[in-house]
Structures are given as structure tokens and as C-alpha cells.
Amino acid sequence: MYLSGLWYFGALGEQLKPGQHLNIELLGQPILLARGFDGEVFALRDICPHRGILLSTGRLLEKDGQTQVECPYHGWRFGSDGKCAGIPSLTKQQSLTRDLSKIKTKNFHVCEQQGLIWIYQGDEKPTDKPIWVDLVGAATPKLSTTTVFNCHVDHAVIGLMDPAHIAYIHRQWWWRTEKSMHEKSKNFGPVERGFTMLPHTPSSNSFLYRLLGAKPETEIRFQLPGVRVEYIKIAEKYVVGFTAITPVNEDKSQITIALYWDHPVMSLLPNALLRKGLDIFVGQDRDAVNAQQKGLAYNPKLMLIHDSDVQAKWYFSLKKAWELSQKSGTAFQNPVKPKTLEWRS
Ligand code: FES
Ligand SMILES: [Fe+2]
């Protein structure tokens, strides 16, 4: 089961030029994501109501000033609202006596902001906007990477937020070494549909943080359904790391990392080098959860310990509280209370 009544990250805006479309799988359903010739993004259930072929195997065309999706099988056309706009095999007389707009493939609410395309999942109309990335204004990401983990979204989420794995899975000279492990104490508090590691000066055990110079200040927010944003402020400048963990289906999760910055040191580093670093990093997480699957296949009992797994516990209680609010139609009560967590990493 998936959480509903939420915006899920779908794709990066830069993946679609006007007139282009792609097929994605989100929450176990096929979605055609497209950018119309007018530049507007739309999303349809990627299944032709006629005989079920993926609409995304067809093409986008412009008709009467509107963007339409043409099914490759029998040429039925659908508007960006999902309503049928034409059936070529009908005679003129047949066309006149049929209300084609009753034939429909579901269309989803979409929102594009800050270079991110969000798709709403829920039966009701969305009552709010997707997560807004602070500090960056209307900027779009300068760098991004996408990876698929072969695991349920819960393992991807708790694997990425877990502080205790860093010294093991991500052990490398430019980030952490075993010797750099030390005791940490971080203050957390609730934020909208999530929690945050409150602004603090990060540990000096990372070479990358040292590179950024003068006392960076970091805040890391996690929000449902699975968005983690790391804000690094260095004097007046910023580096922001956005991570979306989106369920593709029950056994697959897509991880998208997008970086925003206006810090000059980041612009000095070649993009290819930054991307390589990111890919190594996410690759280490991916290899870990993929290896974990071999154990999970035997359905073992698992443990979450204090304090290093408390964020994972919060994630599960946030999910529960969200489900409850959706089911009962009552306001969501954030179960997270301000707390200091301590661990070694
Ligand atoms: S299957 Fe799409 S038009 Fe026939
Ligand atoms: Fe990790």
C-alpha cells in the first residue's frame, strides 16, 4: 500500500522538452508524462482505454492548438485532460452521434516548480502545493542523478536517513574514514509532515565540508512521502541537496538527487567530477540495499535501535499518522516531538 493524498516526485523538468513524453512507473501504475507544445506538463494513466496499449508508445501532436496524444494502435487521440478527442475509424455520422469525451484515461494533477515535476496521488483534489525547496528561489538544479534501488521504498528511505551506516558504506578518504568516527549529538524537531535535524555546524570529519570554507550551517529535513533536503548555508551562499525517494512499485524505488547551489567553490568543481562523486555515493547505498534484499527474502525479524534508528522510527510513525488522517478525514497530527539524538558516526 502507498500513502495517498500526497505529491510524489515524478521527474526532472529538464527531462522533457515541449512535445516530448516519457513513460514512468509510479506507485505500481504506468504514467505517461508529457510536456505539451505550449510548455505545460501533464500526466495521464499510460493505458489506452480502447485496447490497453501503452499510450506512450504513440506520439504527441498538435491539433486545433491543443496537444494530443495519439495511440499508435488505432489512432485514438486524447487531450491533456485524458479525454478522447478523436477516433479516426468513425464515420462523420458516427462521430456526430457519440460523445467521445466520455471515453477517458485518468489524468493526474501535476505541478512543476524549481525544475522538479510532481504528480499528485489521491482521489480528492490536492489542497496544497508540493514541497518547496527553500533558499534556492525559482532556480533549477545544476546537477542531478537518478538510480533505481531494487527494494521497497521503506528500506530505501530508512537506508538513506540512517546515520550509522555512513562510516561503513560510505567509507572513503574524501568523506569519512573509520578514524573520523566520533560521538554526535543533534537536535531534531517536527516540520510539516516530517522532521528536521535543526541547523547546526556539521562535523569537521568531512573533507568536502572543509572545502566549502567558512563555517557551513546545515539543516536536513525529511518529509513524507520520501523527500530529504539538505540545506548547507555558507555565509550568504548555499548548496542544497534534494533527494526524492519514490516508489516505482512494491519492489523498486527510484532515487533522484538534484543539487542546487550558488556557492562559487561548487562551480569551480567540474560537473563530471561532482556527478561521479554523487554516483559513487548513491551507488554505495544501492549496493547495500540490494545486498540486504538477499537477507530480507527470508523474512527475518528486524530491529531499530536507539538513538541511531530513531529517525527510521519517526518515518514509520509519520506514515501511520498520515494513513490515519487520510482514513478518518481528520487533521494530520505530527507524532514527532523535539528531541536530541546521540550516536557515533
Ligand atoms: S488500443 Fe489505442 S486506439 Fe486502439
Ligand atoms: Fe547512504
Short mmCIF file of C-alpha atoms and ligand atoms in Angstrom, two decimals:
data_model
loop_
_atom_site.label_atom_id
_atom_site.label_comp_id
_atom_site.label_asym_id
_atom_site.label_seq_id
_atom_site.Cartn_x
_atom_site.Cartn_y
_atom_site.Cartn_z
CA MET A 1 0.00 0.00 0.00
CA TYR A 2 1.11 3.53 -0.71
CA LEU A 3 0.40 6.79 1.05
CA SER A 4 -2.22 8.81 -0.76
CA GLY A 5 -3.19 12.45 -0.63
CA LEU A 6 0.40 13.46 -1.33
CA TRP A 7 2.57 14.86 -4.11
CA TYR A 8 5.20 12.44 -5.34
CA PHE A 9 8.30 13.45 -7.23
CA GLY A 10 7.90 12.23 -10.82
CA ALA A 11 10.76 13.50 -12.95
CA LEU A 12 13.07 16.42 -13.55
CA GLY A 13 11.72 19.24 -15.71
CA GLU A 14 14.79 19.05 -17.94
CA GLN A 15 13.86 15.51 -19.00
CA LEU A 16 11.02 16.88 -21.15
CA LYS A 17 11.24 19.41 -23.93
CA PRO A 18 7.97 20.73 -25.46
CA GLY A 19 6.36 17.95 -27.50
CA GLN A 20 8.23 15.18 -25.67
CA HIS A 21 6.86 12.48 -23.45
CA LEU A 22 8.05 9.58 -21.38
CA ASN A 23 6.69 6.56 -19.58
CA ILE A 24 7.31 6.23 -15.89
CA GLU A 25 6.05 3.80 -13.31
CA LEU A 26 4.88 5.37 -10.09
CA LEU A 27 3.22 3.53 -7.21
CA GLY A 28 2.80 0.49 -9.41
CA GLN A 29 0.96 2.29 -12.22
CA PRO A 30 2.15 3.30 -15.67
CA ILE A 31 2.09 7.04 -16.27
CA LEU A 32 2.63 8.98 -19.45
CA LEU A 33 4.37 12.18 -18.51
CA ALA A 34 4.48 14.79 -21.24
CA ARG A 35 5.24 18.40 -21.96
CA GLY A 36 2.72 19.89 -24.36
CA PHE A 37 3.72 22.14 -27.22
CA ASP A 38 2.67 25.06 -25.00
CA GLY A 39 5.31 24.04 -22.43
CA GLU A 40 2.80 22.76 -19.84
CA VAL A 41 3.46 19.39 -18.25
CA PHE A 42 0.65 16.83 -17.96
CA ALA A 43 0.33 13.24 -16.80
CA LEU A 44 -2.08 10.51 -17.92
CA ARG A 45 -2.60 6.92 -16.99
CA ASP A 46 -0.48 5.35 -19.69
CA ILE A 47 -3.07 2.86 -20.91
CA CYS A 48 -5.30 3.30 -23.93
CA PRO A 49 -8.97 2.82 -22.88
CA HIS A 50 -9.59 1.06 -26.22
CA ARG A 51 -7.38 -2.00 -26.07
CA GLY A 52 -4.82 -1.26 -23.42
CA ILE A 53 -1.64 -0.48 -25.30
CA LEU A 54 0.75 1.96 -23.60
CA LEU A 55 -0.14 5.39 -24.95
CA SER A 56 3.48 6.42 -24.50
CA THR A 57 4.37 4.14 -27.42
CA GLY A 58 2.43 6.63 -29.56
CA ARG A 59 3.21 10.23 -30.30
CA LEU A 60 2.28 13.74 -29.31
CA LEU A 61 0.74 16.00 -31.91
CA GLU A 62 -0.74 19.45 -32.07
CA LYS A 63 -4.36 19.68 -33.18
CA ASP A 64 -6.58 22.78 -33.08
CA GLY A 65 -3.95 24.47 -30.93
CA GLN A 66 -4.04 21.65 -28.39
CA THR A 67 -1.55 18.98 -27.51
CA GLN A 68 -2.96 15.49 -28.03
CA VAL A 69 -1.60 12.02 -27.50
CA GLU A 70 -2.17 9.70 -30.41
CA CYS A 71 -2.45 5.99 -29.66
CA PRO A 72 -0.22 4.02 -32.03
CA TYR A 73 -2.67 1.11 -32.38
CA HIS A 74 -5.83 2.65 -33.89
CA GLY A 75 -5.02 6.32 -33.70
CA TRP A 76 -7.45 7.39 -30.98
CA ARG A 77 -6.41 10.78 -29.69
CA PHE A 78 -6.54 12.08 -26.13
CA GLY A 79 -6.23 15.61 -24.80
CA SER A 80 -4.02 16.55 -21.87
CA ASP A 81 -7.14 16.15 -19.69
CA GLY A 82 -7.26 12.47 -20.66
CA LYS A 83 -10.50 12.82 -22.62
CA CYS A 84 -10.81 11.23 -26.02
CA ALA A 85 -10.67 13.87 -28.75
CA GLY A 86 -10.89 11.74 -31.86
CA ILE A 87 -11.45 8.22 -33.18
CA PRO A 88 -10.28 8.05 -36.80
CA SER A 89 -12.24 4.90 -37.66
CA LEU A 90 -15.61 6.57 -37.04
CA THR A 91 -17.55 7.90 -40.00
CA LYS A 92 -18.68 11.52 -39.89
CA GLN A 93 -22.19 10.41 -38.97
CA GLN A 94 -20.94 8.10 -36.19
CA SER A 95 -18.74 10.90 -34.79
CA LEU A 96 -21.74 13.22 -34.54
CA THR A 97 -23.80 10.80 -32.50
CA ARG A 98 -21.12 9.88 -29.97
CA ASP A 99 -19.84 11.83 -27.02
CA LEU A 100 -16.15 10.96 -27.26
CA SER A 101 -15.24 12.88 -24.11
CA LYS A 102 -16.93 10.13 -22.09
CA ILE A 103 -14.03 7.90 -23.09
CA LYS A 104 -11.23 8.86 -20.77
CA THR A 105 -7.92 7.81 -19.37
CA LYS A 106 -7.21 9.18 -15.89
CA ASN A 107 -5.27 12.39 -15.74
CA PHE A 108 -3.21 13.34 -12.74
CA HIS A 109 -2.63 16.70 -11.13
CA VAL A 110 0.90 17.80 -11.87
CA CYS A 111 2.97 20.69 -10.67
CA GLU A 112 6.32 21.83 -11.97
CA GLN A 113 8.42 24.08 -9.80
CA GLN A 114 12.15 24.59 -9.21
CA GLY A 115 12.94 22.17 -12.04
CA LEU A 116 11.01 19.35 -10.36
CA ILE A 117 7.84 17.71 -11.67
CA TRP A 118 5.45 16.47 -9.00
CA ILE A 119 2.48 14.15 -9.53
CA TYR A 120 -0.39 14.06 -7.09
CA GLN A 121 -1.68 10.72 -5.86
CA GLY A 122 -5.09 10.77 -4.30
CA ASP A 123 -8.77 10.66 -5.09
CA GLU A 124 -9.52 14.18 -3.94
CA LYS A 125 -8.15 17.38 -5.45
CA PRO A 126 -4.85 18.45 -3.89
CA THR A 127 -5.36 21.02 -1.17
CA ASP A 128 -1.74 22.15 -1.06
CA LYS A 129 1.35 22.51 -3.20
CA PRO A 130 4.29 20.11 -3.41
CA ILE A 131 7.31 20.50 -1.15
CA TRP A 132 9.08 23.79 -1.76
CA VAL A 133 12.87 23.79 -1.66
CA ASP A 134 13.96 26.75 0.45
CA LEU A 135 16.96 29.01 -0.21
CA VAL A 136 17.08 28.40 -3.96
CA GLY A 137 14.17 30.58 -5.07
CA ALA A 138 12.97 29.60 -8.54
CA ALA A 139 16.36 28.13 -9.53
CA THR A 140 16.54 24.74 -11.22
CA PRO A 141 19.08 22.03 -10.32
CA LYS A 142 22.60 22.40 -11.64
CA LEU A 143 23.29 18.69 -11.38
CA SER A 144 21.20 15.58 -10.92
CA THR A 145 21.38 11.83 -10.95
CA THR A 146 18.82 9.03 -10.81
CA THR A 147 19.23 5.48 -9.56
CA VAL A 148 16.88 2.57 -9.01
CA PHE A 149 17.12 0.51 -5.84
CA ASN A 150 15.63 -2.98 -6.01
CA CYS A 151 13.82 -2.64 -2.73
CA HIS A 152 10.59 -1.47 -1.13
CA VAL A 153 10.52 2.28 -0.61
CA ASP A 154 10.69 1.90 3.20
CA HIS A 155 14.13 0.30 3.01
CA ALA A 156 15.32 2.95 0.58
CA VAL A 157 14.10 5.73 2.88
CA ILE A 158 15.48 4.38 6.13
CA GLY A 159 18.69 3.36 4.39
CA LEU A 160 19.27 6.91 3.23
CA MET A 161 18.42 8.64 6.51
CA ASP A 162 20.36 6.24 8.70
CA PRO A 163 23.40 7.93 10.29
CA ALA A 164 25.12 4.74 11.45
CA HIS A 165 25.87 3.32 8.02
CA ILE A 166 27.90 6.28 6.84
CA ALA A 167 31.21 5.24 8.35
CA TYR A 168 30.82 1.79 6.81
CA ILE A 169 29.04 2.01 3.49
CA HIS A 170 30.48 5.43 2.61
CA ARG A 171 33.99 4.99 3.94
CA GLN A 172 36.28 6.94 1.63
CA TRP A 173 39.04 9.47 2.08
CA TRP A 174 37.01 12.42 0.80
CA TRP A 175 34.08 11.78 3.08
CA ARG A 176 34.52 9.60 6.15
CA THR A 177 37.13 7.25 7.48
CA GLU A 178 36.90 4.84 10.38
CA LYS A 179 39.21 7.07 12.40
CA SER A 180 36.95 10.06 11.93
CA MET A 181 34.10 8.37 13.81
CA HIS A 182 33.06 10.25 16.92
CA GLU A 183 30.09 10.87 19.17
CA LYS A 184 27.45 13.16 17.83
CA SER A 185 24.52 14.91 19.33
CA LYS A 186 21.96 16.54 17.07
CA ASN A 187 18.75 18.36 17.80
CA PHE A 188 15.64 17.41 15.92
CA GLY A 189 12.18 18.86 15.69
CA PRO A 190 8.96 18.46 13.72
CA VAL A 191 8.32 20.16 10.37
CA GLU A 192 5.32 19.85 8.07
CA ARG A 193 4.68 16.12 7.54
CA GLY A 194 8.17 15.30 8.73
CA PHE A 195 11.11 16.20 10.93
CA THR A 196 14.31 18.14 10.69
CA MET A 197 17.83 17.95 12.01
CA LEU A 198 17.92 21.54 13.21
CA PRO A 199 20.53 23.94 11.79
CA HIS A 200 23.97 23.13 13.13
CA THR A 201 27.59 23.38 12.11
CA PRO A 202 28.38 19.98 10.66
CA SER A 203 31.10 17.70 11.89
CA SER A 204 34.56 18.54 10.69
CA ASN A 205 35.04 14.93 9.64
CA SER A 206 34.26 15.55 6.04
CA PHE A 207 36.79 16.81 3.57
CA LEU A 208 34.00 18.15 1.35
CA TYR A 209 32.61 20.38 4.07
CA ARG A 210 36.12 21.74 4.68
CA LEU A 211 36.38 22.58 1.00
CA LEU A 212 33.36 24.87 1.22
CA GLY A 213 35.21 27.04 3.72
CA ALA A 214 33.92 29.33 6.44
CA LYS A 215 31.65 27.52 8.92
CA PRO A 216 28.85 25.97 6.95
CA GLU A 217 25.50 25.61 8.65
CA THR A 218 23.44 22.55 7.80
CA GLU A 219 19.83 21.56 8.20
CA ILE A 220 18.41 18.26 6.97
CA ARG A 221 14.66 17.93 6.53
CA PHE A 222 12.71 14.79 5.83
CA GLN A 223 9.09 14.95 4.70
CA LEU A 224 6.52 12.44 3.54
CA PRO A 225 6.20 10.70 1.22
CA GLY A 226 10.01 10.44 0.89
CA VAL A 227 11.83 13.69 0.39
CA ARG A 228 15.05 14.59 2.10
CA VAL A 229 16.54 18.04 1.61
CA GLU A 230 19.92 19.00 2.95
CA TYR A 231 20.45 22.75 3.26
CA ILE A 232 24.02 23.97 3.57
CA LYS A 233 24.47 27.68 4.17
CA ILE A 234 27.93 29.19 3.92
CA ALA A 235 27.76 32.88 4.79
CA GLU A 236 25.34 34.25 2.14
CA LYS A 237 25.75 31.28 -0.20
CA TYR A 238 24.03 27.95 -0.38
CA VAL A 239 24.40 24.37 -1.51
CA VAL A 240 21.17 22.38 -1.41
CA GLY A 241 20.91 18.64 -1.93
CA PHE A 242 17.42 17.43 -2.82
CA THR A 243 16.72 13.71 -2.67
CA ALA A 244 13.41 12.15 -3.68
CA ILE A 245 12.74 8.52 -2.89
CA THR A 246 9.76 7.47 -4.96
CA PRO A 247 8.10 4.06 -5.03
CA VAL A 248 8.17 2.66 -8.56
CA ASN A 249 6.33 -0.41 -7.31
CA GLU A 250 6.48 -2.72 -4.29
CA ASP A 251 9.97 -3.98 -5.16
CA LYS A 252 11.58 -0.95 -6.75
CA SER A 253 12.31 2.59 -5.66
CA GLN A 254 13.70 5.46 -7.64
CA ILE A 255 16.21 7.77 -6.04
CA THR A 256 16.72 11.15 -7.63
CA ILE A 257 19.31 13.54 -6.30
CA ALA A 258 19.37 17.11 -7.53
CA LEU A 259 21.88 19.72 -6.44
CA TYR A 260 21.29 23.44 -6.34
CA TRP A 261 24.00 25.91 -5.43
CA ASP A 262 25.23 29.44 -5.79
CA HIS A 263 28.45 28.73 -3.90
CA PRO A 264 31.45 29.57 -6.11
CA VAL A 265 33.55 26.60 -4.94
CA MET A 266 30.89 24.24 -6.30
CA SER A 267 31.02 25.98 -9.66
CA LEU A 268 34.81 25.56 -9.75
CA LEU A 269 34.50 21.81 -9.42
CA PRO A 270 33.93 20.16 -12.78
CA ASN A 271 30.36 18.86 -13.06
CA ALA A 272 31.62 15.47 -14.24
CA LEU A 273 33.63 15.13 -11.04
CA LEU A 274 30.69 16.12 -8.84
CA ARG A 275 28.42 13.69 -10.62
CA LYS A 276 31.00 10.93 -10.26
CA GLY A 277 31.15 11.62 -6.53
CA LEU A 278 27.35 11.55 -6.26
CA ASP A 279 27.11 8.35 -8.28
CA ILE A 280 29.72 6.64 -6.12
CA PHE A 281 27.79 7.73 -3.05
CA VAL A 282 24.31 6.59 -4.16
CA GLY A 283 25.85 3.51 -5.73
CA GLN A 284 27.13 2.51 -2.30
CA ASP A 285 23.64 2.85 -0.83
CA ARG A 286 22.15 0.95 -3.76
CA ASP A 287 24.62 -1.92 -3.40
CA ALA A 288 23.89 -2.08 0.32
CA VAL A 289 20.09 -2.28 -0.03
CA ASN A 290 20.33 -4.65 -2.97
CA ALA A 291 22.55 -6.95 -0.89
CA GLN A 292 20.10 -6.57 2.01
CA GLN A 293 17.34 -7.96 -0.23
CA LYS A 294 19.03 -11.35 -0.19
CA GLY A 295 18.57 -11.49 3.56
CA LEU A 296 15.13 -9.93 3.57
CA ALA A 297 13.94 -12.65 1.18
CA TYR A 298 13.84 -14.93 4.25
CA ASN A 299 11.52 -12.51 6.05
CA PRO A 300 13.69 -12.05 9.15
CA LYS A 301 12.62 -10.06 12.18
CA LEU A 302 14.35 -6.66 12.14
CA MET A 303 15.45 -4.23 14.87
CA LEU A 304 15.55 -0.50 15.20
CA ILE A 305 17.80 0.76 17.99
CA HIS A 306 18.14 3.99 19.98
CA ASP A 307 19.26 6.56 19.02
CA SER A 308 20.68 5.85 15.59
CA ASP A 309 17.45 4.36 14.25
CA VAL A 310 15.07 6.85 15.82
CA GLN A 311 14.66 8.71 12.53
CA ALA A 312 13.55 5.43 10.94
CA LYS A 313 11.05 5.00 13.79
CA TRP A 314 9.78 8.52 13.16
CA TYR A 315 9.36 7.72 9.48
CA PHE A 316 7.14 4.76 10.32
CA SER A 317 5.10 6.70 12.85
CA LEU A 318 4.69 9.59 10.39
CA LYS A 319 3.37 7.14 7.83
CA LYS A 320 0.95 5.65 10.32
CA ALA A 321 -0.31 9.07 11.41
CA TRP A 322 -0.74 10.12 7.78
CA GLU A 323 -2.70 6.99 6.92
CA LEU A 324 -4.90 7.51 9.93
CA SER A 325 -5.63 11.12 8.99
CA GLN A 326 -6.48 10.07 5.43
CA LYS A 327 -8.73 7.26 6.53
CA SER A 328 -10.57 9.19 9.19
CA GLY A 329 -10.64 12.50 7.33
CA THR A 330 -9.16 14.26 10.36
CA ALA A 331 -6.21 16.65 10.52
CA PHE A 332 -2.76 15.09 10.45
CA GLN A 333 -1.05 15.08 13.83
CA ASN A 334 2.73 15.07 13.56
CA PRO A 335 3.94 12.45 16.06
CA VAL A 336 7.50 13.83 16.19
CA LYS A 337 8.42 15.84 19.29
CA PRO A 338 11.60 17.92 19.65
CA LYS A 339 14.43 15.64 20.73
CA THR A 340 18.20 15.40 20.88
CA LEU A 341 19.60 12.23 19.36
CA GLU A 342 23.07 10.86 20.06
CA TRP A 343 25.11 8.33 18.17
CA ARG A 344 28.62 7.59 16.91
CA SER A 345 29.36 8.00 13.25
S1 FES B 1 -5.63 0.48 -28.48
FE1 FES B 1 -5.45 2.58 -28.53
S2 FES B 1 -6.62 3.15 -30.20
FE2 FES B 1 -6.91 1.05 -30.10
FE FE B 2 23.99 6.35 2.47
#
